[in-house]
XYZ file of C-alpha atoms in Angstrom:
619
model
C 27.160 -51.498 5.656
C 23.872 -49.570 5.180
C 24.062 -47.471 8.252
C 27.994 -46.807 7.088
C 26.939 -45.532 4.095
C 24.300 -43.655 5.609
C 26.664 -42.103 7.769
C 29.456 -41.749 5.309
C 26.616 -39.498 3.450
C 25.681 -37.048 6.196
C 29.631 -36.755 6.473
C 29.400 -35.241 3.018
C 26.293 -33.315 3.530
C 27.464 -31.892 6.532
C 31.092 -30.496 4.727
C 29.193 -28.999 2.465
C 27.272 -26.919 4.455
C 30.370 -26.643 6.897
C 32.118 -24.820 3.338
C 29.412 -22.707 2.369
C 29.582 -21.157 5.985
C 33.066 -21.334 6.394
C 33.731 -17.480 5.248
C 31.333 -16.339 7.842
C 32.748 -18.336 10.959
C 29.482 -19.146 12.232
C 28.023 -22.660 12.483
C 24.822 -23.185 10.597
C 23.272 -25.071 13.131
C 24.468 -22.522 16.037
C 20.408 -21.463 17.420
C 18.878 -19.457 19.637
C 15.300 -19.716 21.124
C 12.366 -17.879 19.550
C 8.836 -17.042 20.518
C 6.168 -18.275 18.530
C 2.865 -17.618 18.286
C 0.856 -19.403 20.452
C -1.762 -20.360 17.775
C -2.150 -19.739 13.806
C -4.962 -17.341 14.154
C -3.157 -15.307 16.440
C -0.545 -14.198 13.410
C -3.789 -14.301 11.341
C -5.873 -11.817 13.208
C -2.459 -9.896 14.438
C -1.783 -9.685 10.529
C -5.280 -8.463 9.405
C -5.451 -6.005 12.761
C -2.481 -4.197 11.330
C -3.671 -3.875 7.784
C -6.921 -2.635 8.519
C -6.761 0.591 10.228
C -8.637 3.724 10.602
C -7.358 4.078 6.732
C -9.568 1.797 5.801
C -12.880 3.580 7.328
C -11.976 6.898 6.242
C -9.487 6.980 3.181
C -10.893 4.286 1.131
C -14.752 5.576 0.903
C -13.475 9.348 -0.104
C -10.709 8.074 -2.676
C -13.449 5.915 -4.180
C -15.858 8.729 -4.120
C -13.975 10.937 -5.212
C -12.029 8.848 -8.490
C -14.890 7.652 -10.088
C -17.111 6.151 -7.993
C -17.371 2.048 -9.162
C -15.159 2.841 -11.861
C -12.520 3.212 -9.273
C -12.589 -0.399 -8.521
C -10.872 -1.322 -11.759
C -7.384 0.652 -10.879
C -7.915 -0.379 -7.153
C -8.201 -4.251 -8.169
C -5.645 -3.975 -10.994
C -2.736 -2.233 -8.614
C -3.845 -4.521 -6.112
C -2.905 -7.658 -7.835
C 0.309 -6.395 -9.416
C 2.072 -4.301 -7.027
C -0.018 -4.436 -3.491
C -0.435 -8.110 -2.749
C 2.914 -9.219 -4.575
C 5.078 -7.043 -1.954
C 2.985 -8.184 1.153
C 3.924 -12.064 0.410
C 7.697 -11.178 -0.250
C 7.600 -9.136 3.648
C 5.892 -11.918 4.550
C 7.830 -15.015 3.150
C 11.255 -12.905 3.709
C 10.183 -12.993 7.580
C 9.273 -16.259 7.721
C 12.453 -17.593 6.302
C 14.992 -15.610 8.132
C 13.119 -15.269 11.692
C 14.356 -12.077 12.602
C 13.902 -8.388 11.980
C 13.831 -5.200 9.902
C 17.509 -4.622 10.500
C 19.759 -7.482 11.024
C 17.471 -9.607 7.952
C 19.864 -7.849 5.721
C 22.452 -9.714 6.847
C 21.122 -12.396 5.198
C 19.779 -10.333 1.712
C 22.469 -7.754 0.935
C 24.411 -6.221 3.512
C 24.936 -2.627 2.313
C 20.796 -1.948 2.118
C 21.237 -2.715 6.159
C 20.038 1.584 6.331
C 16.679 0.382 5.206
C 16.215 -1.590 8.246
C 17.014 1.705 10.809
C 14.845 4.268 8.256
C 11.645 1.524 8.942
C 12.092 1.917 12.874
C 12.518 5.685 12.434
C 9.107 5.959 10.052
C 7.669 3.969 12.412
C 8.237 6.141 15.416
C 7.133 9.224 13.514
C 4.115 7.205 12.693
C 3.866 6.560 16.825
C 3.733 10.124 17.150
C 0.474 11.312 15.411
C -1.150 7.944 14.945
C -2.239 7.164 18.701
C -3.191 10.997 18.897
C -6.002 10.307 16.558
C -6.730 7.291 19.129
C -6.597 9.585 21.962
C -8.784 11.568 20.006
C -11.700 8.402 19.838
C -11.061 8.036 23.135
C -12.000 11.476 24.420
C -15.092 11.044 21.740
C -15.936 7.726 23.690
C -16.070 9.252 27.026
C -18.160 12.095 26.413
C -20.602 9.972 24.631
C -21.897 8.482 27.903
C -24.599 10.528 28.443
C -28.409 10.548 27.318
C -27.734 13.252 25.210
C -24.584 13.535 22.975
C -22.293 16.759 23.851
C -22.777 17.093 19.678
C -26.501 17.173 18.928
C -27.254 20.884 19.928
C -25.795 24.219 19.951
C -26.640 24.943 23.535
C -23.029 23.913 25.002
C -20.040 27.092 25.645
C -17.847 25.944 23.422
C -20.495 27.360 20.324
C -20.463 29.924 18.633
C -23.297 32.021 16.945
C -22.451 30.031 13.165
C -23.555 27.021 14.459
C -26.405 25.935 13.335
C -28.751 22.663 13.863
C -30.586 21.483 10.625
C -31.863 17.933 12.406
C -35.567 17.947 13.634
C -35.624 21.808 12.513
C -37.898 23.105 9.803
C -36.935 26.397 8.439
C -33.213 26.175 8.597
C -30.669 27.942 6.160
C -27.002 26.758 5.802
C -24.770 28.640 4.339
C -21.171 28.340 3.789
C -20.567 30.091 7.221
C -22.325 27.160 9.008
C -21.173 24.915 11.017
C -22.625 21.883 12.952
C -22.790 21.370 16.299
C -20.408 18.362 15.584
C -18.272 20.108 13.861
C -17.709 23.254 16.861
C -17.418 19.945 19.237
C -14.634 18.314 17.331
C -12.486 22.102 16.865
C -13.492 24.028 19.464
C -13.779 21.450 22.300
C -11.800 18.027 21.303
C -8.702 19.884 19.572
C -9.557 23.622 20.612
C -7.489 24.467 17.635
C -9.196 28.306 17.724
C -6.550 28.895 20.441
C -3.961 28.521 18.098
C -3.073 30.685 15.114
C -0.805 27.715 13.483
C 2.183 25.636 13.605
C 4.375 28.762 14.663
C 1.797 29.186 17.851
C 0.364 25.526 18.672
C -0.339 26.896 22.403
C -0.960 24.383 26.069
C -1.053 20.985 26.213
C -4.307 19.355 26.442
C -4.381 17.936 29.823
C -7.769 15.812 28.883
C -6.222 14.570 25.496
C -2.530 14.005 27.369
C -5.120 11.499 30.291
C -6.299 9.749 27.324
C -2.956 9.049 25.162
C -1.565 8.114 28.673
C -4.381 5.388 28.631
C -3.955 4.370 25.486
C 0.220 3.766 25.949
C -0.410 1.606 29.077
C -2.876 -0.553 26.988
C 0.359 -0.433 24.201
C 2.546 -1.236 26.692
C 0.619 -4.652 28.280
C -0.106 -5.875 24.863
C 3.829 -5.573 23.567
C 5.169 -6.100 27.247
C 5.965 -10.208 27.009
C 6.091 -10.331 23.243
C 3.609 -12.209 20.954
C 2.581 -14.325 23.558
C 0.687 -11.381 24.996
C -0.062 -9.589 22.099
C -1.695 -12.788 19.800
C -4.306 -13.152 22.415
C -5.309 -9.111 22.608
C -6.041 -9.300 19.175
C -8.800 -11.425 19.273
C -11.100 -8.764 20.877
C -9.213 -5.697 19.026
C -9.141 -7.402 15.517
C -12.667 -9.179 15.414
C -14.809 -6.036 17.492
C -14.273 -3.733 14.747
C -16.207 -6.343 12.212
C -18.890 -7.222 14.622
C -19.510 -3.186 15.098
C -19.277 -2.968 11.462
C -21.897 -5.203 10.722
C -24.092 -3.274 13.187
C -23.396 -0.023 11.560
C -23.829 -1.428 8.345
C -27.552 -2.641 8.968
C -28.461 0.683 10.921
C -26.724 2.791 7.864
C -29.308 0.448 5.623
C -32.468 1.317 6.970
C -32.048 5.110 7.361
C -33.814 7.252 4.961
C -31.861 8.236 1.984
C -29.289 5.443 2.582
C -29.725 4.401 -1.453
C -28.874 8.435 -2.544
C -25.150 7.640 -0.564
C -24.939 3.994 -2.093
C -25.590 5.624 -5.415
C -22.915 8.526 -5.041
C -20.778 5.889 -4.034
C -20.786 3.419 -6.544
C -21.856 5.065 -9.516
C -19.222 4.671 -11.898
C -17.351 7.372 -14.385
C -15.567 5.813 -16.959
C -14.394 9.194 -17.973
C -12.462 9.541 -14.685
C -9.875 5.889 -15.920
C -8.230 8.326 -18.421
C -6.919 10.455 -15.292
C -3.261 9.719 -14.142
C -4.601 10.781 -10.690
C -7.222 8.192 -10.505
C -4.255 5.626 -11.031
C -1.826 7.044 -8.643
C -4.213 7.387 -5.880
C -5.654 3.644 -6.325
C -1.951 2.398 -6.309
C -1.134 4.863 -2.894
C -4.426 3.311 -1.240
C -3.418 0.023 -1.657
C 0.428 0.231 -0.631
C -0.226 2.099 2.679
C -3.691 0.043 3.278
C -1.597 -3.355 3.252
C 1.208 -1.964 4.811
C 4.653 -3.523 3.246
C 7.628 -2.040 3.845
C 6.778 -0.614 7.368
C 8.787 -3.684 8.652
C 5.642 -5.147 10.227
C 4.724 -8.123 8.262
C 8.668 -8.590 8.894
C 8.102 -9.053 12.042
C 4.981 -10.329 12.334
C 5.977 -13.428 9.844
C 9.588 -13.814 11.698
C 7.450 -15.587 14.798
C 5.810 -18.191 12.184
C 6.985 -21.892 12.286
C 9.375 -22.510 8.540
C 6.620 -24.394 6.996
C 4.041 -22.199 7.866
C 1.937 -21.511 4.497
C 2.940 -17.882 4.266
C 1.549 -17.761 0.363
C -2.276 -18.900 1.519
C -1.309 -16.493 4.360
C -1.060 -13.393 2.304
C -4.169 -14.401 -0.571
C -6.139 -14.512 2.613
C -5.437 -11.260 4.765
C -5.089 -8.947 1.754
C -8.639 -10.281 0.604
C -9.859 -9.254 3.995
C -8.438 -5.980 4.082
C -9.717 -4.794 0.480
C -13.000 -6.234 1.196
C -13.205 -4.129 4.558
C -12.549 -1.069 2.568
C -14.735 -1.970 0.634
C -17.878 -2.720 2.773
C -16.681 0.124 5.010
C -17.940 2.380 2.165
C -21.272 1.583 2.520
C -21.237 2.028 6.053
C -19.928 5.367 5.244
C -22.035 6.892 2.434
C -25.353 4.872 3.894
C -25.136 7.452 6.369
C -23.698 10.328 4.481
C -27.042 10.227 1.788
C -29.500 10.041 5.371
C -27.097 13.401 6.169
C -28.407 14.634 2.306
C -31.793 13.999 3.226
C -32.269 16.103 6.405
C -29.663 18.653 5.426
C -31.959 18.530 1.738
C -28.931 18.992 -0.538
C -26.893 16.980 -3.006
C -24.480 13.856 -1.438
C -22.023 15.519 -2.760
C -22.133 18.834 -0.843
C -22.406 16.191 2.659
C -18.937 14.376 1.354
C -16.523 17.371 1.381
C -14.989 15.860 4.777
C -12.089 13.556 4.276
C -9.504 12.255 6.595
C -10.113 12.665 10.438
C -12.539 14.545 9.707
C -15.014 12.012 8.200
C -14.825 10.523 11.218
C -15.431 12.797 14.049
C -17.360 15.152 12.402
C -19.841 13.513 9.907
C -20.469 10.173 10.916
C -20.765 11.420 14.514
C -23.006 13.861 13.545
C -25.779 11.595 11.600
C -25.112 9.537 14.877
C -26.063 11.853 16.977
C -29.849 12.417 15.085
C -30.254 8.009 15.049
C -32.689 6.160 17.380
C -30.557 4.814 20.154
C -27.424 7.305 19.515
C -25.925 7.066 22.865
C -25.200 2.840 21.911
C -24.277 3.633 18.314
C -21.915 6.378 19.490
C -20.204 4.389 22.043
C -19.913 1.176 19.635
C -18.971 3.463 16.840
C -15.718 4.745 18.725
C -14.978 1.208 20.219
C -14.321 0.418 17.022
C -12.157 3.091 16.032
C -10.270 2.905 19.378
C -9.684 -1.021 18.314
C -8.719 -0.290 14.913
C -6.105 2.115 15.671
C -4.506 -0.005 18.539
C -4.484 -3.251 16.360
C -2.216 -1.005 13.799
C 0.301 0.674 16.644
C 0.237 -2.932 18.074
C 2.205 -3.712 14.498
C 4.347 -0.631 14.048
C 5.953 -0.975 17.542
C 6.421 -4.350 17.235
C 8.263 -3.884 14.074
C 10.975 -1.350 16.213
C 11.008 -4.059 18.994
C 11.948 -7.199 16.865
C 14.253 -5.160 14.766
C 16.500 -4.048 18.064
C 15.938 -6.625 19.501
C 17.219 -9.416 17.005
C 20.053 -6.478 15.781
C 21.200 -6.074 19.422
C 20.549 -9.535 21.192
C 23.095 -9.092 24.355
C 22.292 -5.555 25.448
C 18.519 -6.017 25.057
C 17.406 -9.379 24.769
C 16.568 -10.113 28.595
C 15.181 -6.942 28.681
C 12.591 -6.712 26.757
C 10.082 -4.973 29.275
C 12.342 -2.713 30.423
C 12.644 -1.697 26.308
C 9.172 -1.638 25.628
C 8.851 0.683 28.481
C 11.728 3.060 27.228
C 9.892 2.988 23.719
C 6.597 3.320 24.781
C 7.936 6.645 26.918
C 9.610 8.421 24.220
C 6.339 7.762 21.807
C 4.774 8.898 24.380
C 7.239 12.634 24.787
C 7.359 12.606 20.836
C 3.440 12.730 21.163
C 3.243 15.768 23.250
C 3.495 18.591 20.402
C 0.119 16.957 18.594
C -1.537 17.110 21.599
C -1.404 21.080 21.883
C -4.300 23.621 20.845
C -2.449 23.495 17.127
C -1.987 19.343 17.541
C -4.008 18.812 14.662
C -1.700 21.009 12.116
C 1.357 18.580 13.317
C -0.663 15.735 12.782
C -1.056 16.577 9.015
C 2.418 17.476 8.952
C 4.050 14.120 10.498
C 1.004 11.888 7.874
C 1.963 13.489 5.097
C 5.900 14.059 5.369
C 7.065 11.722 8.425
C 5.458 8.730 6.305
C 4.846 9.552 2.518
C 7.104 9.136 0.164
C 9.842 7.852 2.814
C 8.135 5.102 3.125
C 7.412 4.278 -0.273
C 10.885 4.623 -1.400
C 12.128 2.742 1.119
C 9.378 -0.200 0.146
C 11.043 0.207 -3.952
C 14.865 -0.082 -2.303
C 13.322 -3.181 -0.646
C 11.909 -5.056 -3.443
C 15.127 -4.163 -5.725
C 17.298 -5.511 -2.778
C 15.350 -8.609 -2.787
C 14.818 -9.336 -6.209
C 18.005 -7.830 -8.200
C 21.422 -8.119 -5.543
C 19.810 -11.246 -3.591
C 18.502 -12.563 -6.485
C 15.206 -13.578 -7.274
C 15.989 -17.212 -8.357
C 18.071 -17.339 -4.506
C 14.418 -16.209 -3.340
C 12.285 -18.417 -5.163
C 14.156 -21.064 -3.895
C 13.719 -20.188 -0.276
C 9.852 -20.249 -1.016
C 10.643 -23.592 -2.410
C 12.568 -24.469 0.784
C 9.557 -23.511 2.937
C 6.133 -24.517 1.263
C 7.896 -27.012 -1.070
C 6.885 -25.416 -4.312
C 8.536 -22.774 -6.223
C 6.368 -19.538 -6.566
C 5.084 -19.134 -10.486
C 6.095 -17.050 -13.296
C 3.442 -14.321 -12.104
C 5.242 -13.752 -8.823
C 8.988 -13.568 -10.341
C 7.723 -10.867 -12.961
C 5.814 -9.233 -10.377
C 8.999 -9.320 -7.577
C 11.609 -8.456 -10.477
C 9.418 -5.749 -12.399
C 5.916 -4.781 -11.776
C 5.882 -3.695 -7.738
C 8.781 -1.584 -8.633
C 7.781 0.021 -11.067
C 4.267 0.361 -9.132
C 6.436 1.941 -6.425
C 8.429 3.989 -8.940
C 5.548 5.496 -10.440
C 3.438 6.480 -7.241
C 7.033 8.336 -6.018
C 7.449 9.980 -9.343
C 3.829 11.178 -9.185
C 3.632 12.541 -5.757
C 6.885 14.230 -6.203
C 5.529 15.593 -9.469
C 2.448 16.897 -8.180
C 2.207 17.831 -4.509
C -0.720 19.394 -3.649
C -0.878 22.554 -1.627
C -1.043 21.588 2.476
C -4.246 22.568 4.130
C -6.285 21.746 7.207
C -9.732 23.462 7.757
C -8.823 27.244 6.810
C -5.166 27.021 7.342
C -2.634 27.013 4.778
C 0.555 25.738 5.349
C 3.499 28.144 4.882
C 5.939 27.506 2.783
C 8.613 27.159 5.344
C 6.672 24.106 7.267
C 6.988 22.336 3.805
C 10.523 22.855 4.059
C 10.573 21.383 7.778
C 8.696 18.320 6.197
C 10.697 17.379 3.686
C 13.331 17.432 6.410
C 11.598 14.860 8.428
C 10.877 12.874 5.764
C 14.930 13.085 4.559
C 15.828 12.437 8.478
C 14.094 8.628 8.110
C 15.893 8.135 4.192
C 18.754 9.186 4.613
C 19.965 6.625 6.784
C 19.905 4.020 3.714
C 23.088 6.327 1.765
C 24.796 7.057 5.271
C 24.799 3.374 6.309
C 25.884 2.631 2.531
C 29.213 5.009 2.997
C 30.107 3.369 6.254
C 29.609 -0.255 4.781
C 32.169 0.577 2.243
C 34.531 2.903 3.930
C 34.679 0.352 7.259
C 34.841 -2.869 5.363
C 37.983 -4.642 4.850
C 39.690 -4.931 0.816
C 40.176 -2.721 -1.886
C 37.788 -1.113 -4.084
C 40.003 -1.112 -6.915
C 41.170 -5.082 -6.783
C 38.388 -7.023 -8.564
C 37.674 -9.476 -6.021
C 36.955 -13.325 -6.899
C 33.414 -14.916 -7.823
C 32.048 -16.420 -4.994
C 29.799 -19.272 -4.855
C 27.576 -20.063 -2.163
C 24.336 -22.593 -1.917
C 21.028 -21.061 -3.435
C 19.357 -22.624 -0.107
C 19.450 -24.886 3.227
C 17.776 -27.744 1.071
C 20.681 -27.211 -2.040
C 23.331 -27.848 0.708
C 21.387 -30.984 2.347
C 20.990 -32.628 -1.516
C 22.459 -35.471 -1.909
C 22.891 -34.818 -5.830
C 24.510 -31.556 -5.174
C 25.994 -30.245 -8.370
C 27.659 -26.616 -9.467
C 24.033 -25.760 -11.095
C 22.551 -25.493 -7.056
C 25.082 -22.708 -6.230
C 24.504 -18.918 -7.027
C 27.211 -17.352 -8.715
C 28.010 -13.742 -7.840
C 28.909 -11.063 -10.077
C 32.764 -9.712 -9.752
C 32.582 -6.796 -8.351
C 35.582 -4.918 -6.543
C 36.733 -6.614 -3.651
C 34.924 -4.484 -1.152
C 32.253 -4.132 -2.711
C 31.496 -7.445 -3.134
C 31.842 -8.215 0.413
C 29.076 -5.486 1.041
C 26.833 -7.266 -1.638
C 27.233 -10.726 -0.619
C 25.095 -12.683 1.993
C 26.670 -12.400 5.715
C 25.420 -15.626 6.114
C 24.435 -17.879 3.218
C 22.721 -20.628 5.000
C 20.796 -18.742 8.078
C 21.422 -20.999 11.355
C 18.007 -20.434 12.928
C 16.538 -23.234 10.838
C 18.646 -26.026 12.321
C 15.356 -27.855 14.184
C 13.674 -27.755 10.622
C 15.969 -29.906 9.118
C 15.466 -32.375 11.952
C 19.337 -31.969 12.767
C 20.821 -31.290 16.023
C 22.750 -28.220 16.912
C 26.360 -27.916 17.583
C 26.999 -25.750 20.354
């Protein structure tokens, strides 16, 4: 009698779900096989790689800097806890639930956003363009620094010219605003040889030396990505963990240089006057979106190869920590050299800091490199790092484009995963070609400032109002629920429903309000290059309207007939209840009948979860 009634119950249980999936045709326990990753810390450190970048080195010190010094922190913490970290544990719970990627997960959320999904693999093959240039780029630096003395340190080399002049060991020496240092003429005139080119309209040849080393860098993309996360999880333990190890040796090197306390100072010195400035604000909510990285489809991804129970809330406290400490302690690296810069050049900090971007990078800190005790090991370790840093990040972004095809299209690409990697890898590679000219560096500031930008912040604000206003975010919460067993709080439904949007709102508002003139050493954008950006940046967007249009025109009903309320389980665990009751089901809005269909769920209950709930699966 007890095992009839036993059965008699999963008989019920097992309609239920069979009805809630019934308007979809598919079987909730239909399931296909999925990597995973091999260990925990292999999402962990995969996670973190991707987060911290090269941003992180050069974007954080300068913003700091440059908005107030300590005072900064305050906005910087603030956005951080509101709109930052609340957005990178929705990617992250939203890919743990659904297993699959950037495009086809909107099957499950809210059909008619599906455009989102195909603008996030188009950003993040514009982002494949420049990004492993500036790799290529630390490559080329970490060649030419094997030698006893760096290709930087003097002005005795043919690619000077007569301005360049060297202040280290020198008494004497005048610099005027004509200067420039040794590592400076290296990084233009031999690196990029951008004097060959007048601007975007002439970028000139193809640098064979930089093409060598992007090549180099793709086949090290390529046999990381090749087999899928089982490859990829173990090549982060050397490219995510080197970059804190060469940190730490920077850090204590930066310490005992003289004048290391005048950069600390600059640094952290705090101006309270600077919290009243919008800009302060918008910048500190900017630097944390793009230095955590949601709504690039990564953490999609990434998350999509976790087991369902996996702690994806821990998860994201834990990785966001470590990425805005980095930031933080990269700083000090930074400026602990930049005030030893102030010392021998004998001027302010301030008049050392002017550098931001690349330029920080292979310029300054190369250059106080260059003048250290041992500088041959610090250079090499110094662009290790970098090289790491940036490969951990492209390691993400095309992984993000490979999961999305390849859970969209299943039967034409499944199997073939290498031979897809390899296509992708080749056209990043073609797309590359035009940043690695004599001009390469003016596309490069084109592509990270319009290719990315605001596309990709609007298309992180269309994500979170997906999520948390047409899915729903009680539907959500209740997923959460379904995974970790307890309901996110009142902090994260405010945040999901209100706050990150309105973060995101306000930083698109702002930069749209107040775009600053475009301009790379002494070149000034014209006006028509703007014009081509904003056309890039609209080529990655504009996918979200065109796919809405086809949703509706292509779907089946009428858009005048008001179509009937549907109800459908909040969650896998609401169908499996035994005390199910009308309060468990989500009731949708009426909205006309096509309409509807292109709001509602695909698939209510997703049928990847099947060996979660300890059930077998029905072929």
């Amino acid at each position: 009698t007890s095992l009839q009634s036993h059965q008699s119950l999963l008989l019920v249980k097992f309609n239920r779900v069979q009805l809630a999936t019934s308007r979809t045709g598919l079987s909730p326990f239909k399931t296909e096989s999925r990597d995973k990753w091999s260990k925990k810390m292999d999402f962990l450190l995969s996670v973190i790689g991707f987060a911290v970048d090269l941003g992180n080195v050069w974007r954080f010190p300068y913003i700091c800097y440059q908005n107030g010094g300590g005072a900064f922190l305050i906005p910087y913490i603030l956005m951080a806890i509101f709109g930052g970290v609340p957005l990178f544990y929705m990617e992250l719970a939203l890919g743990q639930f659904h297993r699959t990627g950037a495009i086809s997960i909107w099957k499950h959320i809210c059909p008619i956003f599906k455009g989102i999904g195909y603008a996030i693999c188009i950003i993040a093959l514009y982002v494949s363009f420049y990004y492993n240039t500036i790799i290529a780029w630390a490559l080329f630096y970490f060649y030419s620094s094997f030698s006893s003395i760096l290709p930087w340190t003097n002005c005795d080399n043919v690619w000077n010219t007569p301005d360049c002049t060297n202040y280290f060991g020198m008494d004497n020496i005048t610099w005027t605003n004509a200067s420039r240092s040794p590592a400076e003429e290296f990084y233009t005139r031999n690196v990029l040889e951008i004097h060959k080119s007048s601007g975007l309209r002439d970028v000139g040849g193809v640098r064979w030396q930089l093409m060598l080393c992007l090549f180099l860098i793709f086949t090290i993309v390529y046999f990381s990505l090749w087999k899928g996360v089982k490859t990829s999880g173990k090549v982060v333990w050397v490219t995510a963990t080197l970059p804190y190890i060469v940190l730490f040796i920077l850090l204590i090197r930066g310490a005992t240089l003289p004048g290391a306390w005048r950069g600390v100072v600059f640094y952290l010195k705090p101006q309270w006057g600077k919290l009243l400035e919008t800009s302060v604000w918008v910048d500190a909510a900017a630097q944390i979106f793009f230095s955590l990285g949601p709504g690039f489809g990564v953490l999609l991804a990434l998350s999509s190869y976790n087991s369902f129970t996996n702690n994806c809330y821990r998860d994201a406290i834990v990785t966001s920590l470590v990425n805005c400490l980095t930031s933080f302690v990269s700083g000090f690296v930074i400026f602990t050299v930049l005030g030893y810069m102030a010392e021998m050049r004998q001027v302010e900090v301030e008049d050392v800091a002017r550098d931001k971007g690349p330029s920080l990078l292979f310029i300054t800190y190369p250059e106080a490199i260059a003048n250290m005790m041992g500088s041959t090991f610090f250079a090499i370790i110094f662009f290790v790092m970098m090289i790491t840093l940036g490969l951990d990040s492209t390691f993400g972004g095309l992984e993000a484009i490979i999961t999305a095809v390849l859970d969209e299209y299943p039967d034409q690409f499944y199997h073939r995963r290498e031979l897809f990697v390899l296509c992708l890898v080749v056209v990043c590679f073609l797309g590359s070609l035009s940043t690695l000219t004599n001009g390469g560096a003016y596309v490069v500031k084109l592509l990270e400032e319009f290719g990315v930008g605001c596309s990709i912040i609007a298309v992180g604000f269309l994500e979170a109002i997906a999520v948390s206003w047409f899915y729903g975010i009680h539907r959500f919460s209740n997923d959460v629920q379904a995974m970790l067993g307890k309901a996110p709080g009142l902090f994260w439904k405010v945040c999901w429903v209100a706050i990150s949007p309105a973060f995101l709102a306000y930083i698109i508002v702002s930069s749209l309000l107040k775009a600053p003139p475009l301009a790379l050493f002494d070149y000034k954008y014209p006006d028509w290059s703007i014009i081509v950006g904003y056309i890039v940046g609209l080529s990655s967007f504009i996918w979200v309207p065109i796919y809405m249009v086809y949703k509706l025109v292509w779907t089946p009903g009428s858009l005048k007939q008001v179509g009937g309320c549907v109800q459908s389980p909040e969650t896998v665990s609401d169908a499996f209840s035994s005390n199910v009751t009308s309060a468990s089901f989500s009731r949708v809005p009426c909205f006309p009948q096509r309409l509807a269909v292109c709001l509602r769920p695909e698939r209510t209950i997703p049928d990847i979860h099947a060996e979660n709930l300890n059930m077998a699966t029905v072929p």
